[in-house]
PDB file of C-alpha atoms in Angstrom:
ATOM      1  CA  MET A   1     -19.108   2.910  10.770  1.00  0.00           C
ATOM      2  CA  ASN A   2     -17.780   6.421  11.237  1.00  0.00           C
ATOM      3  CA  LYS A   3     -14.103   5.975  12.124  1.00  0.00           C
ATOM      4  CA  ASN A   4     -13.403   9.702  12.193  1.00  0.00           C
ATOM      5  CA  LYS A   5     -16.502  10.688  14.134  1.00  0.00           C
ATOM      6  CA  ASN A   6     -14.495  13.189  16.208  1.00  0.00           C
ATOM      7  CA  LEU A   7     -12.808  14.811  13.206  1.00  0.00           C
ATOM      8  CA  LYS A   8     -15.042  17.890  13.349  1.00  0.00           C
ATOM      9  CA  GLN A   9     -14.133  18.483  17.001  1.00  0.00           C
ATOM     10  CA  PHE A  10     -10.453  17.796  16.238  1.00  0.00           C
ATOM     11  CA  TYR A  11     -10.365  20.470  13.537  1.00  0.00           C
ATOM     12  CA  ASN A  12     -12.418  22.941  15.553  1.00  0.00           C
ATOM     13  CA  ARG A  13      -9.730  22.634  18.279  1.00  0.00           C
ATOM     14  CA  VAL A  14      -6.973  23.083  15.671  1.00  0.00           C
ATOM     15  CA  TYR A  15      -8.558  26.263  14.327  1.00  0.00           C
ATOM     16  CA  VAL A  16      -9.319  27.692  17.796  1.00  0.00           C
ATOM     17  CA  LYS A  17      -5.685  27.064  18.787  1.00  0.00           C
ATOM     18  CA  GLY A  18      -4.501  28.526  15.482  1.00  0.00           C
ATOM     19  CA  GLU A  19      -3.164  26.682  12.455  1.00  0.00           C
ATOM     20  CA  LYS A  20       0.319  28.124  12.839  1.00  0.00           C
ATOM     21  CA  LYS A  21       0.493  26.907  16.437  1.00  0.00           C
ATOM     22  CA  HIS A  22      -0.778  23.458  15.501  1.00  0.00           C
ATOM     23  CA  PHE A  23       0.966  22.776  12.199  1.00  0.00           C
ATOM     24  CA  THR A  24       4.666  23.212  11.581  1.00  0.00           C
ATOM     25  CA  ILE A  25       6.120  25.805   9.219  1.00  0.00           C
ATOM     26  CA  LYS A  26       6.960  22.936   6.873  1.00  0.00           C
ATOM     27  CA  ARG A  27       3.238  22.003   6.757  1.00  0.00           C
ATOM     28  CA  GLU A  28       2.288  25.585   5.952  1.00  0.00           C
ATOM     29  CA  THR A  29       4.870  25.789   3.147  1.00  0.00           C
ATOM     30  CA  ALA A  30       3.686  22.459   1.738  1.00  0.00           C
ATOM     31  CA  SER A  31       0.075  23.706   1.706  1.00  0.00           C
ATOM     32  CA  LEU A  32       1.012  26.830  -0.229  1.00  0.00           C
ATOM     33  CA  SER A  33       2.990  24.766  -2.714  1.00  0.00           C
ATOM     34  CA  GLU A  34       0.065  22.357  -3.111  1.00  0.00           C
ATOM     35  CA  ILE A  35      -2.378  25.222  -3.697  1.00  0.00           C
ATOM     36  CA  LYS A  36      -0.120  26.748  -6.368  1.00  0.00           C
ATOM     37  CA  GLU A  37       0.055  23.395  -8.171  1.00  0.00           C
ATOM     38  CA  VAL A  38      -3.718  22.945  -8.109  1.00  0.00           C
ATOM     39  CA  LEU A  39      -4.238  26.473  -9.424  1.00  0.00           C
ATOM     40  CA  LYS A  40      -2.016  25.629 -12.426  1.00  0.00           C
ATOM     41  CA  GLN A  41      -4.205  22.678 -13.473  1.00  0.00           C
ATOM     42  CA  ILE A  42      -6.983  24.543 -15.295  1.00  0.00           C
ATOM     43  CA  SER A  43      -8.267  27.957 -16.278  1.00  0.00           C
ATOM     44  CA  TRP A  44     -10.502  29.002 -13.385  1.00  0.00           C
ATOM     45  CA  LYS A  45     -12.198  31.940 -15.128  1.00  0.00           C
ATOM     46  CA  GLY A  46     -15.981  31.558 -15.116  1.00  0.00           C
ATOM     47  CA  LYS A  47     -15.924  28.107 -13.481  1.00  0.00           C
ATOM     48  CA  LYS A  48     -18.386  27.255 -10.736  1.00  0.00           C
ATOM     49  CA  VAL A  49     -16.204  25.614  -8.057  1.00  0.00           C
ATOM     50  CA  LEU A  50     -16.881  23.680  -4.881  1.00  0.00           C
ATOM     51  CA  ASP A  51     -13.943  23.550  -2.452  1.00  0.00           C
ATOM     52  CA  VAL A  52     -14.649  20.604  -0.132  1.00  0.00           C
ATOM     53  CA  GLY A  53     -12.927  20.905   3.233  1.00  0.00           C
ATOM     54  CA  CYS A  54     -11.823  24.454   2.464  1.00  0.00           C
ATOM     55  CA  GLY A  55     -10.370  25.017   5.926  1.00  0.00           C
ATOM     56  CA  THR A  56      -9.567  28.688   6.417  1.00  0.00           C
ATOM     57  CA  GLY A  57     -10.165  29.480   2.747  1.00  0.00           C
ATOM     58  CA  LEU A  58      -6.806  30.181   1.129  1.00  0.00           C
ATOM     59  CA  PHE A  59      -7.347  27.984  -1.947  1.00  0.00           C
ATOM     60  CA  ALA A  60     -10.956  29.153  -2.430  1.00  0.00           C
ATOM     61  CA  TYR A  61      -9.874  32.781  -2.267  1.00  0.00           C
ATOM     62  CA  ASN A  62      -7.107  32.275  -4.826  1.00  0.00           C
ATOM     63  CA  ALA A  63      -9.464  30.464  -7.224  1.00  0.00           C
ATOM     64  CA  ALA A  64     -11.980  33.329  -6.867  1.00  0.00           C
ATOM     65  CA  LYS A  65      -9.232  35.865  -7.642  1.00  0.00           C
ATOM     66  CA  ARG A  66      -8.647  33.920 -10.875  1.00  0.00           C
ATOM     67  CA  GLY A  67     -12.273  34.368 -11.915  1.00  0.00           C
ATOM     68  CA  ALA A  68     -13.971  31.274 -10.459  1.00  0.00           C
ATOM     69  CA  PHE A  69     -17.265  31.431  -8.575  1.00  0.00           C
ATOM     70  CA  VAL A  70     -16.334  29.496  -5.446  1.00  0.00           C
ATOM     71  CA  LEU A  71     -18.305  27.929  -2.640  1.00  0.00           C
ATOM     72  CA  GLY A  72     -15.905  26.829   0.093  1.00  0.00           C
ATOM     73  CA  ILE A  73     -17.397  24.364   2.554  1.00  0.00           C
ATOM     74  CA  ASP A  74     -16.048  22.842   5.721  1.00  0.00           C
ATOM     75  CA  PHE A  75     -17.775  21.129   8.609  1.00  0.00           C
ATOM     76  CA  SER A  76     -15.572  23.046  11.034  1.00  0.00           C
ATOM     77  CA  THR A  77     -17.490  26.158  12.037  1.00  0.00           C
ATOM     78  CA  GLU A  78     -14.251  27.573  13.443  1.00  0.00           C
ATOM     79  CA  ALA A  79     -12.535  27.235  10.039  1.00  0.00           C
ATOM     80  CA  ILE A  80     -15.445  28.929   8.262  1.00  0.00           C
ATOM     81  CA  ASP A  81     -15.449  31.792  10.773  1.00  0.00           C
ATOM     82  CA  ILE A  82     -11.735  32.332  10.092  1.00  0.00           C
ATOM     83  CA  ALA A  83     -12.244  32.060   6.310  1.00  0.00           C
ATOM     84  CA  ASN A  84     -15.026  34.647   6.406  1.00  0.00           C
ATOM     85  CA  SER A  85     -12.895  37.016   8.492  1.00  0.00           C
ATOM     86  CA  GLN A  86      -9.773  36.641   6.300  1.00  0.00           C
ATOM     87  CA  TYR A  87     -11.057  36.494   2.737  1.00  0.00           C
ATOM     88  CA  THR A  88     -13.690  38.436   0.876  1.00  0.00           C
ATOM     89  CA  HIS A  89     -14.280  38.482  -2.836  1.00  0.00           C
ATOM     90  CA  LYS A  90     -17.384  39.045  -4.953  1.00  0.00           C
ATOM     91  CA  ASN A  91     -17.064  35.494  -6.357  1.00  0.00           C
ATOM     92  CA  LEU A  92     -16.513  33.801  -3.003  1.00  0.00           C
ATOM     93  CA  LYS A  93     -18.808  32.314  -0.395  1.00  0.00           C
ATOM     94  CA  PHE A  94     -17.961  30.177   2.646  1.00  0.00           C
ATOM     95  CA  GLN A  95     -20.425  27.928   4.391  1.00  0.00           C
ATOM     96  CA  SER A  96     -20.217  25.496   7.285  1.00  0.00           C
ATOM     97  CA  MET A  97     -21.818  22.322   5.989  1.00  0.00           C
ATOM     98  CA  ASP A  98     -21.321  18.661   5.207  1.00  0.00           C
ATOM     99  CA  VAL A  99     -20.654  17.732   1.579  1.00  0.00           C
ATOM    100  CA  ASN A 100     -23.685  15.419   1.730  1.00  0.00           C
ATOM    101  CA  GLU A 101     -25.896  18.521   1.951  1.00  0.00           C
ATOM    102  CA  ILE A 102     -24.850  19.784  -1.502  1.00  0.00           C
ATOM    103  CA  LYS A 103     -27.713  19.967  -3.996  1.00  0.00           C
ATOM    104  CA  GLU A 104     -26.265  21.868  -6.941  1.00  0.00           C
ATOM    105  CA  LYS A 105     -23.784  21.040  -9.720  1.00  0.00           C
ATOM    106  CA  PHE A 106     -20.281  22.420 -10.212  1.00  0.00           C
ATOM    107  CA  ASP A 107     -17.765  22.641 -13.050  1.00  0.00           C
ATOM    108  CA  VAL A 108     -14.932  21.779 -10.678  1.00  0.00           C
ATOM    109  CA  ILE A 109     -14.884  20.086  -7.289  1.00  0.00           C
ATOM    110  CA  VAL A 110     -11.645  20.480  -5.371  1.00  0.00           C
ATOM    111  CA  SER A 111     -10.671  18.334  -2.417  1.00  0.00           C
ATOM    112  CA  ASN A 112      -7.283  19.363  -1.032  1.00  0.00           C
ATOM    113  CA  GLY A 113      -6.098  16.953   1.636  1.00  0.00           C
ATOM    114  CA  THR A 114      -9.498  15.625   2.658  1.00  0.00           C
ATOM    115  CA  LEU A 115      -9.937  12.158   1.140  1.00  0.00           C
ATOM    116  CA  GLU A 116      -7.442  10.554   3.498  1.00  0.00           C
ATOM    117  CA  HIS A 117      -9.732  11.524   6.415  1.00  0.00           C
ATOM    118  CA  MET A 118     -12.947  10.114   4.945  1.00  0.00           C
ATOM    119  CA  ASP A 119     -14.374   6.747   5.960  1.00  0.00           C
ATOM    120  CA  ASP A 120     -15.065   5.766   2.348  1.00  0.00           C
ATOM    121  CA  PRO A 121     -13.033   7.849  -0.139  1.00  0.00           C
ATOM    122  CA  LEU A 122     -14.500   6.141  -3.209  1.00  0.00           C
ATOM    123  CA  LYS A 123     -18.030   6.824  -1.977  1.00  0.00           C
ATOM    124  CA  SER A 124     -17.053  10.481  -1.481  1.00  0.00           C
ATOM    125  CA  LEU A 125     -15.594  10.665  -4.995  1.00  0.00           C
ATOM    126  CA  LYS A 126     -18.806   9.157  -6.399  1.00  0.00           C
ATOM    127  CA  LEU A 127     -20.749  11.870  -4.560  1.00  0.00           C
ATOM    128  CA  PHE A 128     -18.453  14.508  -6.044  1.00  0.00           C
ATOM    129  CA  LYS A 129     -18.973  13.080  -9.541  1.00  0.00           C
ATOM    130  CA  LYS A 130     -22.752  13.194  -9.056  1.00  0.00           C
ATOM    131  CA  HIS A 131     -22.455  16.952  -8.486  1.00  0.00           C
ATOM    132  CA  LEU A 132     -20.352  17.690 -11.567  1.00  0.00           C
ATOM    133  CA  THR A 133     -21.674  19.433 -14.640  1.00  0.00           C
ATOM    134  CA  LYS A 134     -21.134  17.720 -17.979  1.00  0.00           C
ATOM    135  CA  ASN A 135     -17.376  17.745 -18.688  1.00  0.00           C
ATOM    136  CA  GLY A 136     -16.708  18.817 -15.103  1.00  0.00           C
ATOM    137  CA  CYS A 137     -13.622  17.719 -13.200  1.00  0.00           C
ATOM    138  CA  ILE A 138     -12.557  16.653  -9.748  1.00  0.00           C
ATOM    139  CA  ILE A 139      -9.184  17.851  -8.502  1.00  0.00           C
ATOM    140  CA  THR A 140      -7.921  16.190  -5.364  1.00  0.00           C
ATOM    141  CA  THR A 141      -4.683  16.165  -3.438  1.00  0.00           C
ATOM    142  CA  SER A 142      -3.527  13.816  -0.739  1.00  0.00           C
ATOM    143  CA  PRO A 143      -0.253  12.876   0.934  1.00  0.00           C
ATOM    144  CA  ASN A 144       1.689  10.362  -1.169  1.00  0.00           C
ATOM    145  CA  TRP A 145       2.985   7.507   0.947  1.00  0.00           C
ATOM    146  CA  SER A 146       5.267   6.188  -1.850  1.00  0.00           C
ATOM    147  CA  ASN A 147       8.375   7.892  -0.512  1.00  0.00           C
ATOM    148  CA  PRO A 148      11.116   7.241   2.073  1.00  0.00           C
ATOM    149  CA  ARG A 149       9.011   8.693   4.901  1.00  0.00           C
ATOM    150  CA  GLY A 150       6.093   6.466   3.958  1.00  0.00           C
ATOM    151  CA  TYR A 151       8.306   3.414   3.642  1.00  0.00           C
ATOM    152  CA  MET A 152       9.556   4.006   7.187  1.00  0.00           C
ATOM    153  CA  LEU A 153       6.180   4.786   8.768  1.00  0.00           C
ATOM    154  CA  MET A 154       3.958   2.224   7.041  1.00  0.00           C
ATOM    155  CA  PRO A 155       5.612  -0.798   8.755  1.00  0.00           C
ATOM    156  CA  LEU A 156       4.874   0.853  12.120  1.00  0.00           C
ATOM    157  CA  LEU A 157       1.226   1.058  11.163  1.00  0.00           C
ATOM    158  CA  LEU A 158       0.982  -2.406   9.637  1.00  0.00           C
ATOM    159  CA  LEU A 159       3.069  -4.324  12.175  1.00  0.00           C
ATOM    160  CA  PHE A 160       2.217  -2.509  15.388  1.00  0.00           C
ATOM    161  CA  ASN A 161      -0.978  -0.586  14.555  1.00  0.00           C
ATOM    162  CA  ALA A 162       0.926   2.545  15.603  1.00  0.00           C
ATOM    163  CA  PRO A 163      -0.846   5.750  14.565  1.00  0.00           C
ATOM    164  CA  ILE A 164       1.369   7.586  12.092  1.00  0.00           C
ATOM    165  CA  THR A 165      -0.805  10.672  11.599  1.00  0.00           C
ATOM    166  CA  LEU A 166      -3.278  12.487  13.818  1.00  0.00           C
ATOM    167  CA  ALA A 167      -6.383  12.057  11.682  1.00  0.00           C
ATOM    168  CA  ASP A 168      -5.642  10.149   8.446  1.00  0.00           C
ATOM    169  CA  LEU A 169      -7.523   6.912   7.885  1.00  0.00           C
ATOM    170  CA  HIS A 170      -5.990   6.124   4.480  1.00  0.00           C
ATOM    171  CA  TYR A 171      -2.444   6.176   3.148  1.00  0.00           C
ATOM    172  CA  PHE A 172      -2.684   6.662  -0.607  1.00  0.00           C
ATOM    173  CA  THR A 173      -0.238   6.213  -3.452  1.00  0.00           C
ATOM    174  CA  PRO A 174      -0.650   7.302  -7.083  1.00  0.00           C
ATOM    175  CA  VAL A 175      -1.899   3.787  -7.887  1.00  0.00           C
ATOM    176  CA  ASP A 176      -4.887   4.344  -5.575  1.00  0.00           C
ATOM    177  CA  PHE A 177      -5.884   7.427  -7.553  1.00  0.00           C
ATOM    178  CA  GLU A 178      -5.523   5.588 -10.859  1.00  0.00           C
ATOM    179  CA  ASN A 179      -7.853   2.907  -9.470  1.00  0.00           C
ATOM    180  CA  PHE A 180     -10.325   5.531  -8.253  1.00  0.00           C
ATOM    181  CA  SER A 181     -10.362   7.068 -11.736  1.00  0.00           C
ATOM    182  CA  LYS A 182     -11.073   3.712 -13.361  1.00  0.00           C
ATOM    183  CA  LYS A 183     -13.886   2.935 -10.925  1.00  0.00           C
ATOM    184  CA  LEU A 184     -15.402   6.361 -11.559  1.00  0.00           C
ATOM    185  CA  GLY A 185     -15.049   6.068 -15.329  1.00  0.00           C
ATOM    186  CA  MET A 186     -12.917   9.217 -15.355  1.00  0.00           C
ATOM    187  CA  SER A 187      -9.399   9.996 -16.507  1.00  0.00           C
TER     188      SER A 187
END
């Protein structure tokens, strides 16, 4: 069952409206901080990278500037149009497509803030792993609900089925990612 069947339309509306009009300044600052942290994780030079759910392309562009060969994909055509108009680099390509259409292998697959929207995150991670080269890695980020905000909002969800985000289906903690790693046979 596709619980987020309207997610593509939701994000197309967000990008038509404009990210800055939709998201708060705090959200924008958090995204930049998250991108900087991901960029610190490895040496990107010469790596073949897939950026799943690349949005308007900021992470993909920064990885390309660090020497990676990056394919940024997003199912939102609006996001890809913006990415293509904002960022150009010889090592960078953006494409509107579903991750299930990927045929090639990558040294690194990045998923910044996408797993929480997917119907079956573990299935998605297994798909990512299938498209890794030997010794490749998956880097993923997601909101951490093990914090005061999460502790206040989660009872609303669990007791009253009150939506606490616009499009998230899952509310992860670090323990979830440790369990994903074990199930994938990865560290």
